[in-house]
Coordinates of N, CA, C and O and ligand atoms in Angstrom, one line a residue:
F1 N -11.8 13.8 -17.8 CA -11.4 12.4 -16.7 C -11.4 13.0 -15.6 O -10.7 13.4 -14.7
T2 N -12.4 11.7 -14.5 CA -11.7 12.3 -12.9 C -11.1 12.0 -13.0 O -10.5 10.0 -13.1
I3 N -10.1 11.6 -11.7 CA -9.3 10.5 -10.9 C -9.9 9.0 -11.0 O -8.8 8.5 -11.3
E4 N -10.7 8.9 -10.6 CA -11.2 8.0 -10.0 C -11.9 6.9 -11.2 O -11.0 5.8 -11.2
E5 N -12.0 7.8 -12.2 CA -12.0 7.3 -13.7 C -10.7 6.9 -14.2 O -10.4 5.8 -15.1
R6 N -9.9 8.1 -14.6 CA -8.0 7.3 -14.3 C -7.6 6.0 -13.9 O -6.7 4.9 -14.4
L7 N -8.0 6.0 -12.5 CA -7.3 5.5 -11.8 C -8.3 3.6 -12.0 O -7.5 3.4 -12.5
N8 N -9.1 3.9 -12.3 CA -10.4 2.8 -12.5 C -9.4 2.1 -13.7 O -9.6 0.9 -14.5
A9 N -8.7 3.2 -15.2 CA -7.9 2.4 -16.2 C -7.2 1.7 -15.8 O -6.7 0.7 -16.8
N10 N -6.3 1.6 -15.1 CA -5.6 1.1 -14.7 C -5.3 -0.9 -13.9 O -7.0 -0.9 -14.1
A11 N -5.2 -1.9 -14.0 CA -5.1 -3.1 -14.5 C -3.6 -3.1 -13.4 O -2.9 -2.9 -13.4
W12 N -3.9 -4.4 -12.1 CA -3.0 -5.5 -11.5 C -2.4 -6.8 -12.0 O -3.6 -7.3 -11.8
D13 N -1.7 -7.0 -11.6 CA -1.0 -8.3 -11.5 C -0.8 -8.4 -10.0 O 0.7 -8.1 -10.3
V14 N -2.0 -9.0 -9.1 CA -1.7 -9.3 -8.2 C -0.5 -10.4 -7.9 O -0.7 -11.3 -8.3
D15 N 0.2 -10.2 -6.9 CA 1.3 -11.8 -7.1 C 1.0 -12.0 -5.2 O 1.9 -11.5 -4.8
I16 N -0.3 -12.5 -4.8 CA -0.4 -13.2 -3.9 C 0.1 -14.4 -3.0 O 0.0 -13.7 -1.7
H17 N 0.9 -14.2 -3.4 CA 1.8 -14.8 -2.7 C 3.0 -14.9 -2.4 O 4.1 -15.3 -1.2
R18 N 3.2 -13.2 -2.8 CA 4.6 -12.9 -2.3 C 4.1 -11.0 -1.7 O 4.5 -10.6 -3.0
P19 N 3.5 -10.6 -1.3 CA 3.2 -9.0 -1.3 C 4.3 -8.7 -1.7 O 5.5 -8.9 -0.7
H20 N 4.5 -7.6 -1.7 CA 6.0 -6.3 -2.1 C 6.0 -5.6 -0.6 O 6.8 -4.6 -0.3
I21 N 4.7 -5.4 -0.3 CA 5.2 -4.7 0.9 C 4.2 -5.6 2.3 O 3.2 -6.0 2.8
K22 N 5.2 -5.4 3.8 CA 5.6 -6.6 4.8 C 4.7 -4.9 5.7 O 5.9 -4.2 5.9
I23 N 4.1 -5.9 6.7 CA 4.4 -4.7 8.5 C 5.8 -5.4 8.8 O 4.5 -6.6 9.4
K24 N 6.4 -4.7 9.5 CA 7.7 -5.7 9.9 C 7.0 -6.2 11.1 O 7.6 -7.1 11.7
D25 N 6.6 -5.5 12.7 CA 6.4 -5.2 13.5 C 5.5 -4.6 13.6 O 4.5 -3.3 14.0
P26 N 4.1 -5.4 13.9 CA 2.0 -5.0 13.9 C 2.1 -4.2 15.8 O 1.4 -3.8 15.6
D27 N 2.9 -4.5 16.1 CA 3.6 -4.1 17.8 C 3.8 -3.1 17.4 O 3.0 -1.6 18.2
K28 N 4.5 -2.6 16.8 CA 4.9 -0.7 16.5 C 3.5 0.4 15.9 O 3.1 0.9 16.3
C29 N 3.2 -1.0 15.3 CA 1.5 -0.1 14.6 C 0.9 0.1 15.5 O -0.3 1.3 15.6
R30 N 0.4 -1.1 16.5 CA -0.2 -1.1 17.7 C -0.5 0.2 18.2 O -1.3 0.7 18.6
T31 N 1.2 1.0 18.6 CA 1.2 1.7 20.2 C 1.5 3.1 18.7 O 1.7 4.4 19.6
C32 N 1.3 3.1 18.1 CA 2.2 4.1 17.1 C 0.3 5.3 17.7 O -1.0 4.8 17.0
E33 N 1.0 6.1 17.9 CA 0.0 7.3 17.7 C -0.8 8.0 16.3 O -2.0 7.7 16.6
K34 N -0.7 8.4 15.7 CA -1.0 8.9 14.2 C -1.5 8.3 13.3 O -2.3 8.6 12.7
K35 N -1.0 7.4 13.1 CA -1.3 6.1 12.3 C -1.5 6.8 10.6 O -2.3 6.2 10.5
P36 N -0.6 7.3 10.3 CA -0.3 7.9 8.8 C -0.7 7.2 7.8 O -1.3 7.7 6.7
C37 N -0.1 5.6 7.8 CA -0.9 4.8 6.8 C -2.0 5.0 6.3 O -2.5 4.2 5.5
T38 N -2.9 5.5 7.7 CA -4.7 4.9 7.6 C -5.3 6.1 6.4 O -6.5 5.6 6.1
Y39 N -4.0 7.4 6.6 CA -5.0 8.0 6.0 C -4.0 9.1 4.3 O -4.9 9.7 4.1
M40 N -2.5 8.6 4.7 CA -1.8 8.8 3.7 C -2.2 8.2 2.2 O -1.8 8.9 1.2
C41 N -2.5 6.5 2.6 CA -2.4 5.9 1.5 C -3.8 6.5 0.2 O -4.6 5.7 0.9
P42 N -3.0 6.7 -0.6 CA -4.2 7.2 -2.0 C -5.5 5.7 -2.0 O -6.0 5.5 -2.7
A43 N -4.4 4.4 -2.0 CA -5.1 3.7 -2.4 C -6.3 2.1 -1.5 O -6.7 1.1 -1.5
K44 N -6.2 3.1 0.3 CA -6.8 2.6 1.2 C -6.1 1.2 1.6 O -7.2 0.3 1.8
C45 N -4.6 1.0 1.5 CA -4.6 0.0 2.1 C -4.3 -0.5 3.1 O -4.0 -1.4 3.5
Y46 N -4.2 0.8 4.1 CA -4.4 0.2 5.7 C -5.4 0.1 6.0 O -5.9 1.5 6.1
V47 N -6.0 -0.6 6.8 CA -6.8 -0.1 7.9 C -6.9 -0.4 9.6 O -6.7 -1.4 9.1
Q48 N -7.0 0.4 9.9 CA -7.5 0.3 11.8 C -8.1 -0.7 11.6 O -9.5 -0.6 11.3
Q49 N -7.9 -1.8 12.7 CA -9.3 -2.9 12.6 C -9.0 -3.4 14.8 O -7.4 -3.7 15.2
G50 N -9.1 -2.4 15.3 CA -9.2 -2.3 16.7 C -7.6 -1.5 17.3 O -7.9 -0.4 16.4
D51 N -6.7 -1.9 17.8 CA -5.4 -1.3 17.4 C -4.0 -1.6 16.4 O -3.6 -1.0 16.5
Y52 N -4.9 -2.3 16.0 CA -4.0 -3.0 14.6 C -4.2 -2.5 13.5 O -5.5 -2.3 13.3
I53 N -2.8 -2.6 12.3 CA -3.5 -1.9 11.2 C -3.4 -3.9 10.2 O -2.7 -4.0 10.2
V54 N -4.3 -3.1 9.7 CA -4.3 -4.7 8.3 C -4.3 -3.9 6.5 O -4.5 -2.7 6.9
L55 N -3.2 -4.8 6.1 CA -2.4 -4.4 5.0 C -2.8 -5.3 3.8 O -2.9 -6.2 4.2
S56 N -4.0 -4.5 2.9 CA -4.1 -5.7 1.8 C -3.4 -4.2 0.7 O -3.7 -3.5 0.6
T57 N -2.3 -5.5 0.2 CA -1.4 -4.6 -1.0 C -2.4 -4.9 -2.4 O -1.2 -4.2 -3.6
E58 N -3.4 -5.7 -3.1 CA -4.1 -5.5 -3.6 C -4.1 -4.3 -4.5 O -3.9 -4.5 -6.3
A59 N -4.6 -3.5 -4.4 CA -4.7 -2.0 -5.5 C -3.5 -1.0 -4.8 O -3.7 0.1 -5.6
C60 N -2.2 -1.8 -4.3 CA -1.2 -0.9 -4.1 C -1.1 -0.3 -5.5 O -0.9 -1.1 -6.5
V61 N -0.4 1.2 -5.6 CA -0.1 2.4 -6.7 C 1.0 2.4 -6.5 O 1.7 3.1 -7.4
E62 N 2.0 1.6 -5.7 CA 2.9 1.8 -6.3 C 3.7 3.0 -5.9 O 4.3 3.4 -6.4
C63 N 3.5 3.8 -5.4 CA 3.5 5.2 -4.9 C 5.0 5.5 -3.8 O 5.4 6.7 -3.7
G64 N 4.7 5.2 -2.8 CA 5.5 4.6 -2.1 C 5.6 6.0 -0.8 O 6.3 5.6 0.4
T65 N 4.4 6.6 -0.6 CA 4.1 7.0 0.4 C 4.1 6.9 1.9 O 4.6 7.1 2.7
C66 N 3.7 5.3 1.9 CA 4.3 4.7 3.0 C 5.2 4.1 4.0 O 5.3 4.8 4.4
R67 N 6.3 4.5 3.0 CA 7.4 3.9 3.3 C 7.5 5.3 4.1 O 9.1 4.6 5.0
V68 N 7.5 6.5 3.4 CA 7.7 7.7 3.8 C 7.5 7.9 4.5 O 7.9 8.7 6.1
V69 N 5.9 8.2 5.2 CA 5.5 9.1 6.1 C 5.3 7.4 7.5 O 5.1 7.9 8.7
C70 N 5.5 6.2 7.2 CA 5.8 5.8 8.7 C 6.6 6.1 9.8 O 7.7 6.5 10.2
P71 N 6.4 6.7 11.1 CA 7.1 7.3 12.0 C 8.2 6.5 12.6 O 9.3 6.7 13.3
H72 N 7.8 4.8 12.4 CA 8.7 4.0 13.4 C 9.2 3.0 12.5 O 9.8 1.8 13.2
G73 N 9.5 3.1 10.5 CA 10.0 2.6 10.1 C 9.4 1.0 10.0 O 10.0 0.2 9.9
A74 N 7.8 0.7 10.1 CA 7.9 -0.2 10.5 C 7.3 -1.1 9.5 O 6.8 -2.3 9.6
I75 N 7.6 -0.8 8.6 CA 7.2 -1.3 7.0 C 8.3 -1.8 5.9 O 9.4 -0.2 5.3
E76 N 8.4 -2.8 5.8 CA 9.6 -3.2 4.5 C 8.7 -2.8 3.3 O 7.7 -3.7 3.1
W77 N 9.5 -2.7 2.1 CA 8.2 -2.3 0.9 C 9.6 -2.4 -0.2 O 11.3 -2.0 -0.3
N78 N 9.1 -3.6 -1.1 CA 10.2 -3.3 -2.3 C 8.9 -3.6 -4.0 O 7.2 -3.6 -3.1
Y79 N 9.8 -3.2 -4.8 CA 9.1 -2.8 -5.9 C 8.3 -5.2 -6.4 O 8.8 -5.5 -5.3
P80 N 7.2 -5.1 -6.6 CA 6.8 -6.1 -6.9 C 7.7 -7.2 -7.8 O 8.7 -5.9 -8.8
R81 N 7.7 -8.1 -7.7 CA 8.5 -9.1 -8.7 C 8.2 -8.3 -10.1 O 7.3 -8.1 -10.8
S82 N 9.2 -8.7 -11.1 CA 9.2 -7.9 -12.9 C 7.4 -8.4 -13.0 O 7.4 -9.5 -12.8
G83 N 7.4 -7.6 -13.9 CA 5.7 -7.7 -14.3 C 4.7 -8.0 -13.4 O 3.6 -8.3 -13.8
M84 N 4.8 -7.7 -12.5 CA 3.7 -7.9 -11.8 C 2.9 -6.8 -10.7 O 3.9 -5.6 -10.8
G85 N 2.3 -6.3 -10.4 CA 1.6 -5.5 -9.6 C 1.0 -4.2 -10.8 O 0.4 -5.0 -11.9
I86 N 1.1 -3.3 -10.1 CA 0.2 -2.2 -11.8 C 0.4 -1.9 -12.5 O 1.7 -2.2 -12.9
W87 N -0.1 -2.2 -13.4 CA 0.0 -1.5 -14.7 C -0.3 -0.7 -15.2 O -2.0 -0.2 -15.0
Y88 N -0.4 0.5 -15.6 CA -0.6 2.1 -15.3 C -1.3 1.9 -16.9 O -0.7 1.3 -17.3
R89 N -2.6 2.6 -16.9 CA -2.8 2.4 -18.1 C -3.3 4.0 -18.2 O -4.3 4.7 -17.9
F90 N -3.4 5.1 -19.9 CA -3.0 7.0 -19.0 C -4.2 7.2 -20.6 O -4.5 5.9 -21.5
T91 N -5.2 7.2 -20.0 CA -6.9 7.3 -20.8 C -6.5 8.9 -21.3 O -5.8 9.7 -20.9
Ligands
SF4_101 FE1 -0.7 2.9 -0.1 FE2 1.4 4.2 -1.9 FE3 1.9 2.9 0.4 FE4 1.2 0.9 -2.1 S1 3.2 2.7 -2.0 S2 0.8 0.9 0.2 S3 -1.1 3.4 -2.3 S4 1.3 4.7 0.0

């Protein structure tokens, strides 16, 4: 199996009304020089649009990388509510 095939085996129960990750201060992202979240997130949840970052948490694999690599502490990160988020399925 390829990594993509293994990831495609997973399922998500997305908590659409309560995202588990938030950008606390978008202005910090705007002035962030390297914007590491845009290339470190394996699920491509962070996309640069102009100077700003757009975050979509639907495909998040809950790896925690973004909370570690953000140089400005601009990300508020919590696990999804119980039973929500990714359901890993091993093939
Ligand atoms: Fe991306 Fe991992 Fe952060 Fe989820 S926890 S948004 S997959 S870097």
